[in-house]
Amino acid sequence: MMAMTAQAEATDDDLVARARAGDRDAFAALVERHYDFVFRVAWRWCGRRADAEDIAQEVCIRLGRAIAGFRGEGRFTTWLYQLTLNAARDQGRRVAREATRVAAYGVHALSAAAVVEPEPDDPADALWEAVRQLPPKQCEAVLLVYGEGLSHDAASDVMGCAEATVSWHIHEARKRLKALMRPARER
């Protein structure tokens, strides 16, 4: 009980330092503290619960392998955003490759890539579905700024670009989203 309280009160920097030194309890505390965040980012990226769970699990595995390489030059959560977005992109590429393979060979196998998601009833779900249709950098910018509440400056750190570039991606995304969200009869 005392160890759990100490883990809960420790900062991310403390836990990272201890995890890098091989402390499994500190690593477990980091995963527990940030799992919901990782899942949320993954879900907003892909829009499917099963895929988001797969991505979150992959991030936990990658985190275990990569924690020793975290240099601490930025915030842990910024680094974790990057790890999560990379895992989500990799998952998207795997799904796309599988869909291409199925189409190329004409195989009608049941797969997660072939499952058709029902139309969202919630306007927020419809909006996030439209966001997922944006070009990747615009989707990332919207996810980070509006989905996660980051400033343009913080999003630029995660995306590895200038703050002005994030602002441009947001501007372009808004224009595309207006067109995507317009009812079909108005198009």
PDB file of C-alpha atoms in Angstrom:
ATOM      1  CA  MET A   1       0.000   0.000   0.000  1.00  0.00           C
ATOM      2  CA  MET A   2       2.794   2.394   0.911  1.00  0.00           C
ATOM      3  CA  ALA A   3       4.676   1.614  -2.337  1.00  0.00           C
ATOM      4  CA  MET A   4       1.539   2.272  -4.416  1.00  0.00           C
ATOM      5  CA  THR A   5       1.055   5.645  -2.725  1.00  0.00           C
ATOM      6  CA  ALA A   6       4.685   6.559  -3.359  1.00  0.00           C
ATOM      7  CA  GLN A   7       4.311   5.583  -7.043  1.00  0.00           C
ATOM      8  CA  ALA A   8       1.131   7.647  -7.373  1.00  0.00           C
ATOM      9  CA  GLU A   9       2.822  10.717  -5.867  1.00  0.00           C
ATOM     10  CA  ALA A  10       6.005  10.395  -7.936  1.00  0.00           C
ATOM     11  CA  THR A  11       6.416  12.673 -10.935  1.00  0.00           C
ATOM     12  CA  ASP A  12       6.742  11.290 -14.450  1.00  0.00           C
ATOM     13  CA  ASP A  13      10.404  12.300 -14.432  1.00  0.00           C
ATOM     14  CA  ASP A  14      11.013  10.322 -11.222  1.00  0.00           C
ATOM     15  CA  LEU A  15       9.211   7.274 -12.559  1.00  0.00           C
ATOM     16  CA  VAL A  16      11.038   7.461 -15.909  1.00  0.00           C
ATOM     17  CA  ALA A  17      14.424   7.679 -14.175  1.00  0.00           C
ATOM     18  CA  ARG A  18      13.597   4.687 -12.001  1.00  0.00           C
ATOM     19  CA  ALA A  19      12.147   2.720 -14.938  1.00  0.00           C
ATOM     20  CA  ARG A  20      15.285   3.409 -16.979  1.00  0.00           C
ATOM     21  CA  ALA A  21      17.283   1.959 -14.082  1.00  0.00           C
ATOM     22  CA  GLY A  22      15.210  -1.235 -14.261  1.00  0.00           C
ATOM     23  CA  ASP A  23      12.549  -0.569 -11.615  1.00  0.00           C
ATOM     24  CA  ARG A  24       9.566  -2.611 -12.846  1.00  0.00           C
ATOM     25  CA  ASP A  25       7.183  -1.047 -10.347  1.00  0.00           C
ATOM     26  CA  ALA A  26       8.029   2.420 -11.662  1.00  0.00           C
ATOM     27  CA  PHE A  27       7.477   1.232 -15.233  1.00  0.00           C
ATOM     28  CA  ALA A  28       4.134  -0.312 -14.242  1.00  0.00           C
ATOM     29  CA  ALA A  29       3.133   2.960 -12.582  1.00  0.00           C
ATOM     30  CA  LEU A  30       3.982   4.884 -15.773  1.00  0.00           C
ATOM     31  CA  VAL A  31       1.918   2.507 -17.890  1.00  0.00           C
ATOM     32  CA  GLU A  32      -1.005   2.648 -15.476  1.00  0.00           C
ATOM     33  CA  ARG A  33      -0.838   6.443 -15.254  1.00  0.00           C
ATOM     34  CA  HIS A  34      -0.794   6.984 -19.027  1.00  0.00           C
ATOM     35  CA  TYR A  35      -2.710   4.007 -20.486  1.00  0.00           C
ATOM     36  CA  ASP A  36      -6.034   5.851 -20.767  1.00  0.00           C
ATOM     37  CA  PHE A  37      -4.278   8.730 -22.526  1.00  0.00           C
ATOM     38  CA  VAL A  38      -2.606   6.342 -25.005  1.00  0.00           C
ATOM     39  CA  PHE A  39      -5.908   4.545 -25.679  1.00  0.00           C
ATOM     40  CA  ARG A  40      -7.735   7.865 -26.184  1.00  0.00           C
ATOM     41  CA  VAL A  41      -5.169   9.106 -28.710  1.00  0.00           C
ATOM     42  CA  ALA A  42      -5.244   5.742 -30.524  1.00  0.00           C
ATOM     43  CA  TRP A  43      -9.051   5.705 -30.625  1.00  0.00           C
ATOM     44  CA  ARG A  44      -9.217   9.218 -32.016  1.00  0.00           C
ATOM     45  CA  TRP A  45      -6.677   8.231 -34.655  1.00  0.00           C
ATOM     46  CA  CYS A  46      -8.384   5.036 -35.850  1.00  0.00           C
ATOM     47  CA  GLY A  47     -11.979   5.215 -34.583  1.00  0.00           C
ATOM     48  CA  ARG A  48     -12.262   1.500 -33.801  1.00  0.00           C
ATOM     49  CA  ARG A  49     -12.099   0.179 -30.264  1.00  0.00           C
ATOM     50  CA  ALA A  50     -10.358  -3.097 -31.147  1.00  0.00           C
ATOM     51  CA  ASP A  51      -7.690  -1.317 -33.194  1.00  0.00           C
ATOM     52  CA  ALA A  52      -7.222   1.302 -30.466  1.00  0.00           C
ATOM     53  CA  GLU A  53      -6.706  -1.484 -27.903  1.00  0.00           C
ATOM     54  CA  ASP A  54      -4.146  -3.131 -30.212  1.00  0.00           C
ATOM     55  CA  ILE A  55      -2.345   0.188 -30.661  1.00  0.00           C
ATOM     56  CA  ALA A  56      -2.334   0.875 -26.913  1.00  0.00           C
ATOM     57  CA  GLN A  57      -0.894  -2.577 -26.218  1.00  0.00           C
ATOM     58  CA  GLU A  58       1.745  -2.041 -28.896  1.00  0.00           C
ATOM     59  CA  VAL A  59       2.670   1.294 -27.306  1.00  0.00           C
ATOM     60  CA  CYS A  60       3.130  -0.424 -23.934  1.00  0.00           C
ATOM     61  CA  ILE A  61       5.460  -2.968 -25.558  1.00  0.00           C
ATOM     62  CA  ARG A  62       7.380  -0.248 -27.396  1.00  0.00           C
ATOM     63  CA  LEU A  63       7.583   1.808 -24.220  1.00  0.00           C
ATOM     64  CA  GLY A  64       9.221  -1.111 -22.440  1.00  0.00           C
ATOM     65  CA  ARG A  65      11.823  -1.397 -25.181  1.00  0.00           C
ATOM     66  CA  ALA A  66      12.360   2.342 -25.652  1.00  0.00           C
ATOM     67  CA  ILE A  67      12.280   3.758 -22.121  1.00  0.00           C
ATOM     68  CA  ALA A  68      16.039   3.337 -21.770  1.00  0.00           C
ATOM     69  CA  GLY A  69      16.488   5.576 -24.821  1.00  0.00           C
ATOM     70  CA  PHE A  70      14.324   8.407 -23.493  1.00  0.00           C
ATOM     71  CA  ARG A  71      16.787  11.257 -22.984  1.00  0.00           C
ATOM     72  CA  GLY A  72      14.468  13.551 -21.072  1.00  0.00           C
ATOM     73  CA  GLU A  73      15.124  16.519 -23.362  1.00  0.00           C
ATOM     74  CA  GLY A  74      11.372  17.126 -23.600  1.00  0.00           C
ATOM     75  CA  ARG A  75       8.368  16.173 -21.549  1.00  0.00           C
ATOM     76  CA  PHE A  76       7.616  12.472 -21.203  1.00  0.00           C
ATOM     77  CA  THR A  77       4.063  12.989 -22.456  1.00  0.00           C
ATOM     78  CA  THR A  78       5.341  14.655 -25.644  1.00  0.00           C
ATOM     79  CA  TRP A  79       7.561  11.647 -26.275  1.00  0.00           C
ATOM     80  CA  LEU A  80       4.636   9.328 -25.473  1.00  0.00           C
ATOM     81  CA  TYR A  81       2.436  11.192 -28.004  1.00  0.00           C
ATOM     82  CA  GLN A  82       5.065  10.525 -30.646  1.00  0.00           C
ATOM     83  CA  LEU A  83       5.323   6.867 -29.680  1.00  0.00           C
ATOM     84  CA  THR A  84       1.531   6.522 -29.812  1.00  0.00           C
ATOM     85  CA  LEU A  85       1.144   8.310 -33.148  1.00  0.00           C
ATOM     86  CA  ASN A  86       3.918   6.190 -34.664  1.00  0.00           C
ATOM     87  CA  ALA A  87       2.202   3.010 -33.452  1.00  0.00           C
ATOM     88  CA  ALA A  88      -1.127   4.275 -34.851  1.00  0.00           C
ATOM     89  CA  ARG A  89       0.472   5.052 -38.225  1.00  0.00           C
ATOM     90  CA  ASP A  90       2.075   1.601 -38.278  1.00  0.00           C
ATOM     91  CA  GLN A  91      -1.299   0.011 -37.504  1.00  0.00           C
ATOM     92  CA  GLY A  92      -2.899   2.038 -40.307  1.00  0.00           C
ATOM     93  CA  ARG A  93      -0.235   0.847 -42.742  1.00  0.00           C
ATOM     94  CA  ARG A  94      -0.768  -2.779 -41.646  1.00  0.00           C
ATOM     95  CA  VAL A  95      -4.519  -2.450 -42.155  1.00  0.00           C
ATOM     96  CA  ALA A  96      -4.009  -0.834 -45.575  1.00  0.00           C
ATOM     97  CA  ARG A  97      -1.531  -3.552 -46.630  1.00  0.00           C
ATOM     98  CA  GLU A  98      -3.957  -6.245 -45.552  1.00  0.00           C
ATOM     99  CA  ALA A  99      -6.816  -4.600 -47.431  1.00  0.00           C
ATOM    100  CA  THR A 100      -4.643  -4.331 -50.548  1.00  0.00           C
ATOM    101  CA  ARG A 101      -3.592  -7.970 -50.230  1.00  0.00           C
ATOM    102  CA  VAL A 102      -7.197  -9.103 -49.860  1.00  0.00           C
ATOM    103  CA  ALA A 103      -8.287  -7.020 -52.844  1.00  0.00           C
ATOM    104  CA  ALA A 104      -5.337  -8.140 -54.972  1.00  0.00           C
ATOM    105  CA  TYR A 105      -5.991 -11.819 -54.441  1.00  0.00           C
ATOM    106  CA  GLY A 106      -9.767 -11.514 -54.376  1.00  0.00           C
ATOM    107  CA  VAL A 107      -9.923 -13.352 -51.092  1.00  0.00           C
ATOM    108  CA  HIS A 108     -13.090 -12.738 -49.136  1.00  0.00           C
ATOM    109  CA  ALA A 109     -11.695 -13.678 -45.749  1.00  0.00           C
ATOM    110  CA  LEU A 110     -13.075 -12.251 -42.571  1.00  0.00           C
ATOM    111  CA  SER A 111     -10.677  -9.713 -41.168  1.00  0.00           C
ATOM    112  CA  ALA A 112     -10.786  -6.627 -39.017  1.00  0.00           C
ATOM    113  CA  ALA A 113      -9.908  -4.545 -42.078  1.00  0.00           C
ATOM    114  CA  ALA A 114     -12.994  -5.791 -43.921  1.00  0.00           C
ATOM    115  CA  VAL A 115     -15.496  -5.101 -41.142  1.00  0.00           C
ATOM    116  CA  VAL A 116     -17.769  -2.194 -41.989  1.00  0.00           C
ATOM    117  CA  GLU A 117     -18.310   0.125 -39.063  1.00  0.00           C
ATOM    118  CA  PRO A 118     -21.876   1.317 -38.476  1.00  0.00           C
ATOM    119  CA  GLU A 119     -22.691   4.937 -39.182  1.00  0.00           C
ATOM    120  CA  PRO A 120     -22.111   7.019 -36.069  1.00  0.00           C
ATOM    121  CA  ASP A 121     -25.234   8.416 -34.416  1.00  0.00           C
ATOM    122  CA  ASP A 122     -23.405  10.892 -32.219  1.00  0.00           C
ATOM    123  CA  PRO A 123     -22.393  14.125 -34.007  1.00  0.00           C
ATOM    124  CA  ALA A 124     -19.028  14.011 -32.205  1.00  0.00           C
ATOM    125  CA  ASP A 125     -18.418  10.503 -33.578  1.00  0.00           C
ATOM    126  CA  ALA A 126     -19.320  11.744 -37.057  1.00  0.00           C
ATOM    127  CA  LEU A 127     -16.897  14.636 -36.671  1.00  0.00           C
ATOM    128  CA  TRP A 128     -14.029  12.361 -35.570  1.00  0.00           C
ATOM    129  CA  GLU A 129     -14.823  10.033 -38.473  1.00  0.00           C
ATOM    130  CA  ALA A 130     -14.464  13.037 -40.801  1.00  0.00           C
ATOM    131  CA  VAL A 131     -11.202  14.017 -39.070  1.00  0.00           C
ATOM    132  CA  ARG A 132      -9.845  10.526 -39.807  1.00  0.00           C
ATOM    133  CA  GLN A 133     -10.495  11.180 -43.517  1.00  0.00           C
ATOM    134  CA  LEU A 134      -8.155  14.187 -43.533  1.00  0.00           C
ATOM    135  CA  PRO A 135      -4.594  13.940 -44.827  1.00  0.00           C
ATOM    136  CA  PRO A 136      -2.344  12.486 -42.098  1.00  0.00           C
ATOM    137  CA  LYS A 137      -0.641  15.712 -40.940  1.00  0.00           C
ATOM    138  CA  GLN A 138      -3.968  17.585 -40.782  1.00  0.00           C
ATOM    139  CA  CYS A 139      -5.499  14.682 -38.858  1.00  0.00           C
ATOM    140  CA  GLU A 140      -2.584  14.705 -36.395  1.00  0.00           C
ATOM    141  CA  ALA A 141      -2.826  18.460 -35.889  1.00  0.00           C
ATOM    142  CA  VAL A 142      -6.579  18.312 -35.205  1.00  0.00           C
ATOM    143  CA  LEU A 143      -6.169  15.312 -32.922  1.00  0.00           C
ATOM    144  CA  LEU A 144      -3.490  17.018 -30.863  1.00  0.00           C
ATOM    145  CA  VAL A 145      -4.990  20.524 -30.728  1.00  0.00           C
ATOM    146  CA  TYR A 146      -8.701  19.751 -30.440  1.00  0.00           C
ATOM    147  CA  GLY A 147      -8.710  16.161 -29.251  1.00  0.00           C
ATOM    148  CA  GLU A 148      -5.976  16.495 -26.653  1.00  0.00           C
ATOM    149  CA  GLY A 149      -6.163  20.239 -25.988  1.00  0.00           C
ATOM    150  CA  LEU A 150      -2.537  20.976 -26.809  1.00  0.00           C
ATOM    151  CA  SER A 151      -1.434  24.431 -27.844  1.00  0.00           C
ATOM    152  CA  HIS A 152      -0.125  24.862 -31.384  1.00  0.00           C
ATOM    153  CA  ASP A 153       3.354  25.173 -29.863  1.00  0.00           C
ATOM    154  CA  ALA A 154       3.068  21.889 -27.934  1.00  0.00           C
ATOM    155  CA  ALA A 155       1.595  20.150 -30.995  1.00  0.00           C
ATOM    156  CA  SER A 156       4.541  21.380 -33.058  1.00  0.00           C
ATOM    157  CA  ASP A 157       6.902  19.626 -30.613  1.00  0.00           C
ATOM    158  CA  VAL A 158       5.008  16.357 -31.019  1.00  0.00           C
ATOM    159  CA  MET A 159       4.755  16.669 -34.806  1.00  0.00           C
ATOM    160  CA  GLY A 160       8.332  17.827 -35.232  1.00  0.00           C
ATOM    161  CA  CYS A 161       7.487  20.953 -37.213  1.00  0.00           C
ATOM    162  CA  ALA A 162       7.121  24.703 -36.754  1.00  0.00           C
ATOM    163  CA  GLU A 163       4.189  26.161 -34.839  1.00  0.00           C
ATOM    164  CA  ALA A 164       3.136  28.021 -38.003  1.00  0.00           C
ATOM    165  CA  THR A 165       2.961  24.693 -39.829  1.00  0.00           C
ATOM    166  CA  VAL A 166       0.583  23.314 -37.208  1.00  0.00           C
ATOM    167  CA  SER A 167      -1.563  26.450 -37.601  1.00  0.00           C
ATOM    168  CA  TRP A 168      -1.619  25.948 -41.377  1.00  0.00           C
ATOM    169  CA  HIS A 169      -2.625  22.277 -40.985  1.00  0.00           C
ATOM    170  CA  ILE A 170      -5.445  23.322 -38.640  1.00  0.00           C
ATOM    171  CA  HIS A 171      -6.612  26.004 -41.087  1.00  0.00           C
ATOM    172  CA  GLU A 172      -6.638  23.561 -44.007  1.00  0.00           C
ATOM    173  CA  ALA A 173      -8.339  20.905 -41.883  1.00  0.00           C
ATOM    174  CA  ARG A 174     -11.153  23.294 -40.965  1.00  0.00           C
ATOM    175  CA  LYS A 175     -11.799  24.009 -44.646  1.00  0.00           C
ATOM    176  CA  ARG A 176     -11.880  20.300 -45.500  1.00  0.00           C
ATOM    177  CA  LEU A 177     -14.034  19.449 -42.497  1.00  0.00           C
ATOM    178  CA  LYS A 178     -16.637  22.040 -43.488  1.00  0.00           C
ATOM    179  CA  ALA A 179     -16.950  20.317 -46.849  1.00  0.00           C
ATOM    180  CA  LEU A 180     -16.950  16.813 -45.345  1.00  0.00           C
ATOM    181  CA  MET A 181     -19.529  17.650 -42.689  1.00  0.00           C
ATOM    182  CA  ARG A 182     -21.892  19.450 -45.043  1.00  0.00           C
ATOM    183  CA  PRO A 183     -25.004  17.300 -45.588  1.00  0.00           C
ATOM    184  CA  ALA A 184     -24.992  15.490 -48.936  1.00  0.00           C
ATOM    185  CA  ARG A 185     -27.972  17.505 -50.208  1.00  0.00           C
ATOM    186  CA  GLU A 186     -25.969  20.751 -49.855  1.00  0.00           C
ATOM    187  CA  ARG A 187     -22.964  19.543 -51.846  1.00  0.00           C
TER     188      ARG A 187
END
